[in-house]
Amino acid sequence: MAYSIINCLQAAQDGVDIICLSITPNRRPSGIATFFNPIDMALLSAVKAGIFVVQAAGNTGPSPMSMSSFSPWIFTVGATSHDRVYSNSLCLGNNVTIPGVGLAPGTYENTMFKLIHARHALNKNTTVTDDMYIGECQDASKFSQDLVQGNLLICSYSVRFVLGLSTIQQALETAMNLSAVGVVFSMDLFVTAFQLNPVPMKMPGIIIPSANDSKILLQYYNSSLQIDGDSNKIVKFGAVASIGGGLEANYNNEAPKVVYYSARGPDPEDSLPHEADIMKPNLVAPGNFIWAAWSSVATDSVEFLGENFAMMSGTSMAAPHVAGLAALIKQQFPNFSPAAIGSALSTTASLYDNNGRPIMAQRSYPSIDQNLSPATPFDMGSGFVNATAALNPGLLFDSSYDDYMSFLCGINGSTPTVLNYTGQNCWTYNSTLYGPDLNLPSITIARLNQSRVVQRIIQNIAGNETYNVGWSAPYGTSMKVSPNYFSLASGERLVLSVIFNVTNNSSAASYGRIGLYGNQGHVVNIPVAVIFKIL
């Protein structure tokens, strides 16, 4: 933790404008509130120095309250899919096609090859009892080349691959040494569902990431074996297949979709209501199957050892997209504060996919496209990053370091902790500034009792423009925005008042949206999340 603090201080001394933090805690820090942890406090110091801070949301989704980045001074980024997909497939002799992953060439076109499982390809000196992990194909000396050569070798993908005890590259070496045509990795039924990154392979190969699909493969394989009734030995391997190949990209996907692992925003029933008053994530960006430069000597992943590029997935891949765009915004608007940069990114975000439909969120794995529902602000924040619009936001919502300090001082019992981390006394700040009162480009109210008025200050950074205001109220509330029509000269500010009234009690979050529509083409998007409680 001290290392992170030192780095933030050094970054401020070096005069950087943007910090990208592709890490996030794997659990909530203990203490008075999750805002008070060494990383967030160090990043608050960076914001005080005028540095815009981007942080990955974390890969702990899709359950509610899986977010670990709550602080309003940090710009938290979730992950989405994009329309470029590298897919691979295994076509079985019974006309069943199984999807898989693997940046690998395919087998010869229109040619089927015999399938043989590693456990059935042992030489005379090896038995399964000699090595319980023999099916992972890690040692060519234990197999019969006469049985494997010219065929597709089936290897088991177990949790040992996840732990790095067995590797895909070693299995490929085994297959090449035995003159196999290609390799098929079937998923162990005991491996917990997770997403595999497409692994580069120098020969035809495919990984079946679904345990159910792997079961279909093995059922076909086993049913095609001919076994001698007297000796109980296999006399013929009848299963055949071909590998489609995964080196060419497919651009036919509906995108973006919030991917299942992207951490989701705070549950309104959180025991720390101040956290639920801050909408997270702030935004989503491409994070699934992202190509990036890779050090050929890096040992972080043995599967990419020796490679110059790697394709990875995670919110850690999404955050740099936003950091890069933030740098462009800072270049165009050098005087923008960190909050202003975040406002430009948020208010211009897209709510629709490449087919003009509402952005969807994946709710489970592996049946990711069978379990979709419209993304809420707690899934995607303001929406999907829009690089072009973010450079011309029209209106801004700004906040200062003092605002964040007032917010922290408003948490009961926080005074000693604030003093410990910042060296400043809370009595110098207005300590009645709560989450909904921060001048954020979003509104979240975790405990709406009867009614509430929330205000936002907007500033016009474009030319003179007239705006119409539209809104959709969260379920169970009535909502009114005042004024609902206004004109602003360049540089002028205006206070928007949003009035909420409870019309129906509920324990679940409900969502709405406010849109400011300028006659010069600017559209400002403000997501709203409300939990209401009638006493």
mmCIF file of N, CA and C in Angstrom, residues 134 186 189 238 249 263 280 302 368 374 426 433 444 450:
data_model
loop_
_atom_site.group_PDB
_atom_site.id
_atom_site.type_symbol
_atom_site.label_atom_id
_atom_site.label_comp_id
_atom_site.label_asym_id
_atom_site.label_seq_id
_atom_site.Cartn_x
_atom_site.Cartn_y
_atom_site.Cartn_z
ATOM 1 N N ILE A 134 -2.125 -37.720 -16.495
ATOM 2 C CA ILE A 134 -1.617 -38.107 -17.809
ATOM 3 C C ILE A 134 -2.459 -37.502 -18.931
ATOM 4 N N SER A 186 -10.450 -30.606 -23.805
ATOM 5 C CA SER A 186 -11.791 -30.698 -23.226
ATOM 6 C C SER A 186 -11.732 -30.227 -21.775
ATOM 7 N N LEU A 189 -14.797 -31.335 -15.889
ATOM 8 C CA LEU A 189 -16.120 -31.020 -15.336
ATOM 9 C C LEU A 189 -16.045 -30.332 -13.986
ATOM 10 N N GLY A 238 -13.518 -44.677 -33.561
ATOM 11 C CA GLY A 238 -14.448 -44.315 -34.635
ATOM 12 C C GLY A 238 -14.780 -42.846 -34.738
ATOM 13 N N ALA A 249 -10.802 -12.812 -37.675
ATOM 14 C CA ALA A 249 -11.784 -12.138 -36.821
ATOM 15 C C ALA A 249 -13.165 -12.163 -37.466
ATOM 16 N N ALA A 263 -17.436 -5.881 -12.643
ATOM 17 C CA ALA A 263 -18.027 -5.643 -11.322
ATOM 18 C C ALA A 263 -19.195 -4.668 -11.417
ATOM 19 N N LYS A 280 -21.624 3.811 -9.407
ATOM 20 C CA LYS A 280 -20.464 3.104 -9.938
ATOM 21 C C LYS A 280 -20.940 1.914 -10.751
ATOM 22 N N VAL A 302 2.424 -18.053 -18.788
ATOM 23 C CA VAL A 302 3.303 -18.941 -19.552
ATOM 24 C C VAL A 302 2.769 -19.173 -20.958
ATOM 25 N N ILE A 368 -23.694 -16.926 -21.771
ATOM 26 C CA ILE A 368 -23.685 -15.474 -21.657
ATOM 27 C C ILE A 368 -24.747 -14.808 -22.515
ATOM 28 N N PRO A 374 -31.395 -5.675 -20.126
ATOM 29 C CA PRO A 374 -30.898 -4.318 -20.350
ATOM 30 C C PRO A 374 -29.982 -3.851 -19.225
ATOM 31 N N CYS A 426 -11.642 18.481 9.881
ATOM 32 C CA CYS A 426 -12.950 18.558 9.238
ATOM 33 C C CYS A 426 -13.694 19.856 9.570
ATOM 34 N N LEU A 433 -22.312 17.774 3.175
ATOM 35 C CA LEU A 433 -22.351 17.452 1.757
ATOM 36 C C LEU A 433 -22.344 15.929 1.604
ATOM 37 N N THR A 444 -27.678 9.499 -7.508
ATOM 38 C CA THR A 444 -27.996 8.245 -6.826
ATOM 39 C C THR A 444 -28.448 8.569 -5.407
ATOM 40 N N GLN A 450 -39.926 9.823 1.293
ATOM 41 C CA GLN A 450 -40.977 10.776 0.903
ATOM 42 C C GLN A 450 -40.548 11.678 -0.253
#
